[in-house]
Amino acid sequence: MNYADYQHLTFERKPHGVLLITLNRPEVMNATNARLHWELTQVWLTVDADREVRVALVTGAGKAFSAGGDLSLVEEMAGNPDAAARTMREASDLVYNMINLDKPVVSAINGAAVGAGLVVALLADVSIIAETARLTDGHTRLGVAAGDHAAIIWPLLCGMAKAKYYLLTADFLDGREAERIGLVSLCVPAEQVLPKALEIGDRLARGAQQAIRWTKRSLNNWLRQAGPIFDQSIALEMLTFMEEDVREGLAAIREKRPPAFPSGR
């Protein structure tokens, strides 16, 4: 794809080969609909093919990074094997395309990060978060198994005990706590998130390119080793989309109330 083909991502070239990528659906807090979810799988291939890009820097338009999946996408998947199979393939492509991109990725987490947006935020090689930004892996709150990226990266970032706590409870945590437990690289005041990310992106772009890229490639073998864990997690996530709990989880989110899952009654 060419950059002009993307509908919900915008691109701005910065000095020294830094490409600023912005999730651009601010009217819905950059929630991922079907099109944006697919675009997030493809953009890493486009960046990889662009010889002028040395570093990709990702942020969200407006007040959020990305506030989860569009509920219409979730609704389409519930009880629909074809939609679930398509989404499973895209979820896999998103993670593996980021892992296999040797060019470094920096995330500027300017606000809420949930769902596919959280995948991008946490799989970035350097993640900068606002102190007040809130994030959660909300899968179990919806009634489905934690898939996407969680099983492959959370235990490596913050340890198994914290990973299990936040993935099983779907509790929110803010930027300060995310940095404290090692889930992100740095936490800064909100107004400093993008400037700090640009500073780090520029530093990486002016560094020894092959050395940086091959260091990333080597480190990402930890993630490649965990590939079977990740593959099972997204398969189990899609399987739980076939159960009744997800319909109650979806209704509870729409009605802004605690869920009463059939399997938990």
CSV table of C-alpha atoms in Angstrom, one decimal, residues 92-217:
chain,number,residue,atom,x,y,z
A,92,SER,CA,-1.8,-12.3,14.1
A,93,ASP,CA,-0.5,-10.2,11.3
A,94,LEU,CA,-0.5,-7.0,13.5
A,95,VAL,CA,1.8,-8.6,16.1
A,96,TYR,CA,4.1,-10.5,13.7
A,97,ASN,CA,4.5,-7.6,11.3
A,98,MET,CA,5.5,-5.3,14.2
A,99,ILE,CA,7.9,-8.0,15.5
A,100,ASN,CA,9.5,-8.6,12.1
A,101,LEU,CA,10.0,-4.9,11.3
A,102,ASP,CA,13.7,-4.2,12.0
A,103,LYS,CA,13.2,-0.4,12.0
A,104,PRO,CA,12.5,0.8,15.5
A,105,VAL,CA,9.0,1.9,16.5
A,106,VAL,CA,8.3,4.5,19.2
A,107,SER,CA,4.9,5.0,20.7
A,108,ALA,CA,3.7,8.3,22.2
A,109,ILE,CA,0.8,7.1,24.4
A,110,ASN,CA,-1.0,10.5,24.8
A,111,GLY,CA,-4.2,9.1,26.3
A,112,ALA,CA,-6.4,6.0,26.8
A,113,ALA,CA,-5.0,2.9,25.1
A,114,VAL,CA,-7.2,-0.2,24.8
A,115,GLY,CA,-7.6,-3.1,22.3
A,116,ALA,CA,-5.7,-3.1,19.1
A,117,GLY,CA,-4.3,0.4,19.9
A,118,LEU,CA,-2.8,-1.1,23.1
A,119,VAL,CA,-1.1,-3.7,20.9
A,120,VAL,CA,0.7,-1.0,19.0
A,121,ALA,CA,1.5,1.0,22.1
A,122,LEU,CA,3.1,-1.9,24.0
A,123,LEU,CA,4.8,-3.7,21.1
A,124,ALA,CA,6.6,-0.5,20.2
A,125,ASP,CA,10.3,-0.8,21.0
A,126,VAL,CA,10.2,2.4,23.1
A,127,SER,CA,7.0,3.4,24.7
A,128,ILE,CA,6.4,6.9,26.2
A,129,ILE,CA,3.2,7.4,28.2
A,130,ALA,CA,1.4,10.4,29.7
A,131,GLU,CA,1.2,10.3,33.5
A,132,THR,CA,-2.6,10.6,33.3
A,133,ALA,CA,-3.1,8.1,30.4
A,134,ARG,CA,-5.1,5.0,31.3
A,135,LEU,CA,-4.7,1.6,29.7
A,136,THR,CA,-6.3,-1.8,30.1
A,137,ASP,CA,-6.4,-5.1,28.4
A,138,GLY,CA,-10.2,-5.4,28.7
A,139,HIS,CA,-10.7,-8.8,27.1
A,140,THR,CA,-12.1,-10.6,30.2
A,141,ARG,CA,-14.4,-7.6,31.0
A,142,LEU,CA,-15.9,-8.3,27.6
A,143,GLY,CA,-16.1,-12.0,28.3
A,144,VAL,CA,-13.4,-13.3,26.0
A,145,ALA,CA,-9.9,-14.6,26.6
A,146,ALA,CA,-7.0,-12.2,26.5
A,147,GLY,CA,-5.6,-12.6,22.9
A,148,ASP,CA,-4.2,-9.8,20.7
A,149,HIS,CA,-0.7,-9.3,22.2
A,150,ALA,CA,-1.1,-9.9,25.9
A,151,ALA,CA,0.3,-13.4,26.3
A,152,ILE,CA,3.3,-12.8,24.1
A,153,ILE,CA,4.5,-9.5,25.7
A,154,TRP,CA,3.0,-8.7,29.1
A,155,PRO,CA,4.9,-11.4,31.1
A,156,LEU,CA,8.2,-10.2,29.5
A,157,LEU,CA,7.5,-6.6,30.3
A,158,CYS,CA,6.1,-6.7,33.8
A,159,GLY,CA,6.5,-10.2,35.1
A,160,MET,CA,4.0,-13.1,35.4
A,161,ALA,CA,2.4,-11.9,38.7
A,162,LYS,CA,1.5,-8.5,37.4
A,163,ALA,CA,0.6,-9.8,34.0
A,164,LYS,CA,-1.9,-12.3,35.5
A,165,TYR,CA,-3.4,-9.7,37.8
A,166,TYR,CA,-4.1,-7.1,35.1
A,167,LEU,CA,-5.1,-9.6,32.4
A,168,LEU,CA,-7.4,-11.7,34.6
A,169,THR,CA,-9.1,-8.7,36.3
A,170,ALA,CA,-9.0,-6.2,33.3
A,171,ASP,CA,-8.2,-3.5,35.8
A,172,PHE,CA,-7.1,-0.1,34.5
A,173,LEU,CA,-3.7,1.3,35.3
A,174,ASP,CA,-2.3,4.8,34.7
A,175,GLY,CA,0.9,5.9,33.2
A,176,ARG,CA,2.8,6.1,36.5
A,177,GLU,CA,1.9,2.6,37.5
A,178,ALA,CA,2.6,1.3,33.9
A,179,GLU,CA,6.1,2.7,34.2
A,180,ARG,CA,6.6,1.4,37.8
A,181,ILE,CA,5.9,-2.2,36.8
A,182,GLY,CA,7.9,-2.0,33.6
A,183,LEU,CA,5.0,-2.2,31.1
A,184,VAL,CA,6.2,1.0,29.3
A,185,SER,CA,9.6,2.6,28.8
A,186,LEU,CA,9.0,6.1,30.2
A,187,CYS,CA,6.2,8.1,31.9
A,188,VAL,CA,6.2,11.9,31.5
A,189,PRO,CA,3.7,14.8,31.9
A,190,ALA,CA,1.1,14.8,29.2
A,191,GLU,CA,2.4,17.9,27.4
A,192,GLN,CA,5.9,16.2,27.1
A,193,VAL,CA,4.8,12.9,25.6
A,194,LEU,CA,5.1,13.8,21.9
A,195,PRO,CA,8.2,16.0,22.3
A,196,LYS,CA,9.9,13.3,24.3
A,197,ALA,CA,9.0,10.6,21.7
A,198,LEU,CA,10.2,12.8,18.9
A,199,GLU,CA,13.5,13.4,20.7
A,200,ILE,CA,14.0,9.6,21.1
A,201,GLY,CA,12.9,8.9,17.6
A,202,ASP,CA,15.4,11.5,16.2
A,203,ARG,CA,18.2,10.0,18.4
A,204,LEU,CA,17.5,6.5,17.0
A,205,ALA,CA,17.2,7.9,13.5
A,206,ARG,CA,20.7,9.5,13.8
A,207,GLY,CA,22.3,6.4,15.3
A,208,ALA,CA,24.0,3.5,13.7
A,209,GLN,CA,21.2,2.1,11.7
A,210,GLN,CA,22.3,-1.5,11.2
A,211,ALA,CA,23.4,-1.8,14.7
A,212,ILE,CA,20.1,-0.6,16.1
A,213,ARG,CA,18.0,-2.7,13.7
A,214,TRP,CA,19.9,-5.9,14.3
A,215,THR,CA,19.8,-5.4,18.1
A,216,LYS,CA,16.1,-5.1,17.8
A,217,ARG,CA,16.0,-8.3,15.6
